[in-house]
PDB file of C-alpha atoms in Angstrom:
ATOM      1  CA  MET A  21      17.371   3.692 -44.143  1.00 73.00           C
ATOM      2  CA  LYS A  22      14.752   1.698 -46.022  1.00 82.00           C
ATOM      3  CA  PRO A  23      11.083   2.808 -45.630  1.00 84.00           C
ATOM      4  CA  TRP A  24       9.917  -0.528 -44.212  1.00 86.00           C
ATOM      5  CA  LEU A  25      12.704  -0.444 -41.620  1.00 87.00           C
ATOM      6  CA  LYS A  26      11.657   3.077 -40.567  1.00 88.00           C
ATOM      7  CA  THR A  27       8.094   1.871 -40.138  1.00 89.00           C
ATOM      8  CA  ILE A  28       9.132  -1.120 -38.035  1.00 91.00           C
ATOM      9  CA  SER A  29      11.455   0.977 -35.855  1.00 91.00           C
ATOM     10  CA  ALA A  30       8.694   3.580 -35.323  1.00 91.00           C
ATOM     11  CA  LEU A  31       6.263   0.821 -34.273  1.00 91.00           C
ATOM     12  CA  VAL A  32       8.821  -0.658 -31.854  1.00 92.00           C
ATOM     13  CA  VAL A  33       9.503   2.750 -30.288  1.00 92.00           C
ATOM     14  CA  ALA A  34       5.753   3.415 -29.976  1.00 92.00           C
ATOM     15  CA  ALA A  35       5.176   0.005 -28.347  1.00 91.00           C
ATOM     16  CA  LEU A  36       8.008   0.615 -25.881  1.00 91.00           C
ATOM     17  CA  ALA A  37       6.639   4.083 -25.048  1.00 88.00           C
ATOM     18  CA  VAL A  38       3.167   2.646 -24.372  1.00 85.00           C
ATOM     19  CA  ALA A  39       4.629  -0.163 -22.238  1.00 84.00           C
ATOM     20  CA  LEU A  40       6.713   2.306 -20.229  1.00 82.00           C
ATOM     21  CA  PHE A  41       3.729   4.644 -19.768  1.00 79.00           C
ATOM     22  CA  ARG A  42       1.553   1.739 -18.602  1.00 76.00           C
ATOM     23  CA  ALA A  43       4.218   0.396 -16.254  1.00 74.00           C
ATOM     24  CA  LEU A  44       5.044   3.729 -14.639  1.00 77.00           C
ATOM     25  CA  PHE A  45       1.944   5.918 -14.726  1.00 84.00           C
ATOM     26  CA  PHE A  46      -1.440   4.385 -15.552  1.00 87.00           C
ATOM     27  CA  ALA A  47      -2.894   0.938 -16.099  1.00 87.00           C
ATOM     28  CA  ILE A  48      -6.335  -0.091 -17.323  1.00 88.00           C
ATOM     29  CA  TYR A  49      -8.198  -2.972 -15.718  1.00 88.00           C
ATOM     30  CA  THR A  50     -11.618  -4.446 -16.467  1.00 87.00           C
ATOM     31  CA  VAL A  51     -14.163  -4.703 -13.652  1.00 87.00           C
ATOM     32  CA  GLY A  52     -15.221  -8.341 -13.749  1.00 82.00           C
ATOM     33  CA  GLY A  53     -17.892  -8.364 -11.054  1.00 80.00           C
ATOM     34  CA  ASP A  54     -20.753  -6.390  -9.630  1.00 79.00           C
ATOM     35  CA  SER A  55     -19.386  -5.881  -6.131  1.00 79.00           C
ATOM     36  CA  LEU A  56     -19.026  -2.080  -6.497  1.00 84.00           C
ATOM     37  CA  GLU A  57     -22.373  -1.364  -8.165  1.00 84.00           C
ATOM     38  CA  PRO A  58     -23.666   1.291  -8.744  1.00 84.00           C
ATOM     39  CA  VAL A  59     -20.273   3.070  -8.613  1.00 87.00           C
ATOM     40  CA  LEU A  60     -18.551   0.623 -10.985  1.00 88.00           C
ATOM     41  CA  LEU A  61     -20.372  -1.803 -13.270  1.00 87.00           C
ATOM     42  CA  ARG A  62     -19.293  -5.114 -14.722  1.00 87.00           C
ATOM     43  CA  GLY A  63     -17.462  -4.287 -17.954  1.00 87.00           C
ATOM     44  CA  ASP A  64     -16.130  -0.889 -16.888  1.00 89.00           C
ATOM     45  CA  ARG A  65     -12.538  -0.360 -17.991  1.00 90.00           C
ATOM     46  CA  VAL A  66     -11.010   1.665 -15.173  1.00 92.00           C
ATOM     47  CA  MET A  67      -7.808   3.659 -15.316  1.00 92.00           C
ATOM     48  CA  VAL A  68      -5.609   3.233 -12.245  1.00 92.00           C
ATOM     49  CA  ASN A  69      -3.124   5.933 -11.287  1.00 91.00           C
ATOM     50  CA  ARG A  70       0.039   4.093 -10.211  1.00 88.00           C
ATOM     51  CA  TRP A  71       1.464   7.304  -8.650  1.00 88.00           C
ATOM     52  CA  SER A  72      -1.534   8.065  -6.419  1.00 89.00           C
ATOM     53  CA  TYR A  73       0.112   6.427  -3.383  1.00 89.00           C
ATOM     54  CA  GLY A  74       3.673   6.641  -4.682  1.00 86.00           C
ATOM     55  CA  LEU A  75       5.293   4.496  -7.343  1.00 80.00           C
ATOM     56  CA  ARG A  76       5.578   0.928  -6.077  1.00 78.00           C
ATOM     57  CA  THR A  77       8.937  -0.784  -6.472  1.00 75.00           C
ATOM     58  CA  GLY A  78       9.921  -4.367  -5.794  1.00 68.00           C
ATOM     59  CA  GLY A  79       7.163  -6.084  -3.910  1.00 52.00           C
ATOM     60  CA  MET A  80       6.145  -9.706  -3.785  1.00 49.00           C
ATOM     61  CA  ASN A  81       7.895 -10.921  -6.947  1.00 54.00           C
ATOM     62  CA  GLY A  82      10.385  -8.098  -7.479  1.00 53.00           C
ATOM     63  CA  LEU A  83      14.145  -8.362  -7.435  1.00 62.00           C
ATOM     64  CA  PHE A  84      14.427  -5.568  -4.879  1.00 65.00           C
ATOM     65  CA  GLY A  85      12.664  -5.082  -1.575  1.00 71.00           C
ATOM     66  CA  TYR A  86       9.324  -3.331  -1.393  1.00 74.00           C
ATOM     67  CA  GLY A  87       9.311   0.446  -1.398  1.00 76.00           C
ATOM     68  CA  ARG A  88       7.523   3.495  -2.816  1.00 80.00           C
ATOM     69  CA  PHE A  89       8.854   6.652  -4.396  1.00 80.00           C
ATOM     70  CA  PHE A  90       7.042   9.741  -3.062  1.00 86.00           C
ATOM     71  CA  PRO A  91       4.689   7.747  -0.778  1.00 85.00           C
ATOM     72  CA  ARG A  92       1.243   9.118   0.092  1.00 88.00           C
ATOM     73  CA  PRO A  93      -1.311   7.482   2.388  1.00 87.00           C
ATOM     74  CA  VAL A  94      -4.439   5.666   1.290  1.00 90.00           C
ATOM     75  CA  ALA A  95      -7.603   7.391   2.533  1.00 92.00           C
ATOM     76  CA  VAL A  96     -10.836   5.797   3.709  1.00 91.00           C
ATOM     77  CA  GLY A  97     -13.298   5.847   0.817  1.00 91.00           C
ATOM     78  CA  ASP A  98     -10.677   5.593  -1.947  1.00 93.00           C
ATOM     79  CA  ILE A  99     -11.441   3.051  -4.656  1.00 93.00           C
ATOM     80  CA  VAL A 100      -8.223   1.050  -4.862  1.00 93.00           C
ATOM     81  CA  ALA A 101      -6.799  -1.563  -7.245  1.00 91.00           C
ATOM     82  CA  PHE A 102      -4.603  -4.208  -5.621  1.00 90.00           C
ATOM     83  CA  ASP A 103      -3.075  -7.576  -6.392  1.00 87.00           C
ATOM     84  CA  GLY A 104      -4.979 -10.596  -5.134  1.00 82.00           C
ATOM     85  CA  PRO A 105      -3.635 -12.382  -2.055  1.00 79.00           C
ATOM     86  CA  GLN A 106      -1.147 -15.213  -2.357  1.00 75.00           C
ATOM     87  CA  GLY A 107      -2.852 -18.578  -2.248  1.00 68.00           C
ATOM     88  CA  GLY A 108      -6.212 -16.963  -3.000  1.00 68.00           C
ATOM     89  CA  PRO A 109      -7.980 -16.046  -6.193  1.00 71.00           C
ATOM     90  CA  GLY A 110      -5.489 -14.433  -8.540  1.00 74.00           C
ATOM     91  CA  GLY A 111      -5.764 -11.247 -10.521  1.00 83.00           C
ATOM     92  CA  VAL A 112      -6.323  -7.618  -9.687  1.00 87.00           C
ATOM     93  CA  PHE A 113      -9.125  -6.588  -7.336  1.00 88.00           C
ATOM     94  CA  VAL A 114     -10.903  -3.245  -7.137  1.00 90.00           C
ATOM     95  CA  CYS A 115     -12.471  -2.371  -3.768  1.00 89.00           C
ATOM     96  CA  ARG A 116     -13.150   0.627  -1.552  1.00 91.00           C
ATOM     97  CA  CYS A 117     -10.803   1.239   1.385  1.00 92.00           C
ATOM     98  CA  ALA A 118     -12.912   0.871   4.525  1.00 89.00           C
ATOM     99  CA  ALA A 119     -10.288   1.016   7.283  1.00 88.00           C
ATOM    100  CA  LEU A 120      -6.728   2.206   7.797  1.00 87.00           C
ATOM    101  CA  PRO A 121      -3.884   0.632   9.788  1.00 86.00           C
ATOM    102  CA  GLY A 122      -4.746   0.497  13.468  1.00 83.00           C
ATOM    103  CA  ASP A 123      -8.538   0.753  12.915  1.00 83.00           C
ATOM    104  CA  THR A 124     -10.957  -1.775  14.370  1.00 83.00           C
ATOM    105  CA  VAL A 125     -13.423  -3.336  11.930  1.00 82.00           C
ATOM    106  CA  ALA A 126     -16.684  -5.047  12.871  1.00 80.00           C
ATOM    107  CA  THR A 127     -16.969  -8.437  11.164  1.00 76.00           C
ATOM    108  CA  PRO A 128     -19.518 -11.254  11.560  1.00 73.00           C
ATOM    109  CA  ALA A 129     -16.859 -13.170  13.515  1.00 73.00           C
ATOM    110  CA  GLY A 130     -16.310 -10.210  15.847  1.00 73.00           C
ATOM    111  CA  PRO A 131     -14.039  -7.179  15.818  1.00 76.00           C
ATOM    112  CA  ALA A 132     -10.857  -7.312  13.728  1.00 75.00           C
ATOM    113  CA  ILE A 133      -7.946  -4.956  14.288  1.00 75.00           C
ATOM    114  CA  VAL A 134      -6.193  -3.929  11.096  1.00 77.00           C
ATOM    115  CA  PRO A 135      -2.462  -4.214  11.813  1.00 75.00           C
ATOM    116  CA  GLY A 136      -0.196  -1.241  11.247  1.00 70.00           C
ATOM    117  CA  ARG A 137       3.344  -0.116  11.951  1.00 60.00           C
ATOM    118  CA  GLU A 138       2.496   0.437  15.589  1.00 57.00           C
ATOM    119  CA  ALA A 139       1.564  -3.233  15.927  1.00 49.00           C
ATOM    120  CA  THR A 140       4.431  -5.510  16.872  1.00 41.00           C
ATOM    121  CA  CYS A 141       3.238  -8.326  14.608  1.00 47.00           C
ATOM    122  CA  ALA A 142       3.404  -6.364  11.338  1.00 50.00           C
ATOM    123  CA  ASP A 143       6.299  -4.897   9.403  1.00 51.00           C
ATOM    124  CA  GLU A 144       4.089  -2.908   7.038  1.00 64.00           C
ATOM    125  CA  ASP A 145       0.720  -1.223   6.914  1.00 82.00           C
ATOM    126  CA  TYR A 146      -2.443  -3.138   6.123  1.00 87.00           C
ATOM    127  CA  TYR A 147      -5.769  -1.833   4.808  1.00 90.00           C
ATOM    128  CA  TRP A 148      -9.283  -3.221   5.031  1.00 89.00           C
ATOM    129  CA  MET A 149     -10.856  -3.297   1.543  1.00 89.00           C
ATOM    130  CA  GLU A 150     -14.579  -3.868   1.111  1.00 87.00           C
ATOM    131  CA  ALA A 151     -16.933  -4.113  -1.796  1.00 84.00           C
ATOM    132  CA  LEU A 152     -20.238  -2.258  -1.705  1.00 78.00           C
ATOM    133  CA  GLY A 153     -22.387  -5.299  -2.374  1.00 67.00           C
ATOM    134  CA  ASN A 154     -23.305  -7.836   0.250  1.00 61.00           C
ATOM    135  CA  GLY A 155     -23.660 -10.706  -2.218  1.00 61.00           C
ATOM    136  CA  ASP A 156     -20.931 -12.952  -3.539  1.00 66.00           C
ATOM    137  CA  THR A 157     -18.059 -10.523  -3.091  1.00 73.00           C
ATOM    138  CA  ILE A 158     -14.394 -11.253  -2.544  1.00 78.00           C
ATOM    139  CA  ASP A 159     -12.778  -8.615  -0.334  1.00 82.00           C
ATOM    140  CA  SER A 160     -11.121  -8.285   3.077  1.00 82.00           C
ATOM    141  CA  ARG A 161     -14.087 -10.066   4.649  1.00 80.00           C
ATOM    142  CA  THR A 162     -12.892 -13.112   2.683  1.00 80.00           C
ATOM    143  CA  PHE A 163      -9.081 -12.872   2.733  1.00 82.00           C
ATOM    144  CA  GLY A 164      -8.325 -10.347   5.486  1.00 83.00           C
ATOM    145  CA  PRO A 165      -6.420  -7.059   5.434  1.00 87.00           C
ATOM    146  CA  VAL A 166      -4.436  -6.100   2.335  1.00 88.00           C
ATOM    147  CA  PRO A 167      -0.764  -5.191   2.814  1.00 87.00           C
ATOM    148  CA  GLU A 168       0.354  -1.867   1.377  1.00 86.00           C
ATOM    149  CA  SER A 169       2.837  -3.684  -0.865  1.00 84.00           C
ATOM    150  CA  MET A 170      -0.085  -5.226  -2.804  1.00 87.00           C
ATOM    151  CA  ILE A 171      -1.752  -1.878  -3.581  1.00 90.00           C
ATOM    152  CA  ILE A 172      -1.290  -0.809  -7.197  1.00 90.00           C
ATOM    153  CA  GLY A 173      -3.040   2.562  -7.088  1.00 91.00           C
ATOM    154  CA  ARG A 174      -6.276   4.539  -6.958  1.00 93.00           C
ATOM    155  CA  VAL A 175      -8.984   4.201  -9.595  1.00 93.00           C
ATOM    156  CA  CYS A 176      -9.196   7.657 -11.121  1.00 92.00           C
ATOM    157  CA  ILE A 177     -11.588   7.325 -14.073  1.00 90.00           C
ATOM    158  CA  VAL A 178     -13.752   4.942 -16.063  1.00 91.00           C
ATOM    159  CA  ALA A 179     -12.004   5.052 -19.443  1.00 89.00           C
ATOM    160  CA  TYR A 180     -14.920   3.336 -21.167  1.00 88.00           C
ATOM    161  CA  SER A 181     -17.563   0.763 -20.415  1.00 88.00           C
ATOM    162  CA  TYR A 182     -18.825  -2.180 -22.416  1.00 86.00           C
ATOM    163  CA  ASP A 183     -21.626  -4.575 -21.487  1.00 86.00           C
ATOM    164  CA  ASP A 184     -20.537  -7.898 -22.958  1.00 82.00           C
ATOM    165  CA  THR A 185     -24.025  -9.392 -22.559  1.00 83.00           C
ATOM    166  CA  GLN A 186     -25.260  -7.049 -25.307  1.00 83.00           C
ATOM    167  CA  PRO A 187     -24.647  -7.328 -29.062  1.00 82.00           C
ATOM    168  CA  VAL A 188     -21.299  -5.954 -30.243  1.00 76.00           C
ATOM    169  CA  LEU A 189     -22.486  -2.553 -31.459  1.00 79.00           C
ATOM    170  CA  SER A 190     -24.981  -1.830 -28.688  1.00 82.00           C
ATOM    171  CA  GLY A 191     -22.967  -2.898 -25.628  1.00 84.00           C
ATOM    172  CA  TYR A 192     -20.923   0.296 -25.422  1.00 84.00           C
ATOM    173  CA  ARG A 193     -22.114   2.547 -22.539  1.00 86.00           C
ATOM    174  CA  ARG A 194     -21.428   6.133 -23.661  1.00 85.00           C
ATOM    175  CA  GLU A 195     -22.754   7.720 -20.484  1.00 88.00           C
ATOM    176  CA  ARG A 196     -19.995   6.026 -18.442  1.00 85.00           C
ATOM    177  CA  THR A 197     -17.072   7.176 -20.599  1.00 84.00           C
ATOM    178  CA  PHE A 198     -14.661   9.359 -18.604  1.00 84.00           C
ATOM    179  CA  LEU A 199     -16.814   8.955 -15.492  1.00 84.00           C
ATOM    180  CA  VAL A 200     -15.019   9.750 -12.230  1.00 85.00           C
ATOM    181  CA  PRO A 201     -16.084   7.135  -9.623  1.00 85.00           C
ATOM    182  CA  GLN A 202     -17.036   8.603  -6.244  1.00 78.00           C
TER     183      GLN A 202
END
């Protein structure tokens, strides 16, 4: 085999291994807002464990129905990454789980009951996700409870952090590297 062909095949195998690892185990997302300050800052690159609540299969756009391998429940206080609601702002959101299925949540409009399997109107569990800030945040107070099928996983670590308002070489926040958000 020619040396250049070996190099190309090694790069292809490495790219496939990284893609498989990212698809099955961990994904990195950038925090784009300040809704979870001081726990997570704008510019933090967080690593999300896709297996923390069981590996999600199918879902909204999948070929197969929604399901999870080795499912585990979401706990109140977990910092969770989830897909944005349909018809709402797109992208991936990172919020703290504030209520579980069946819980009652106090909202400015009055109490809201988070539907769960015991409710006759829901086929799946829903979770109430809230940001820490009271400012311009987009969370369950804006778009309602989040279905379990939209949850990607739990934020397990800040891989690195970069403040993009700073010059290129001084925007890197060393003290936040490998920080475990609480």
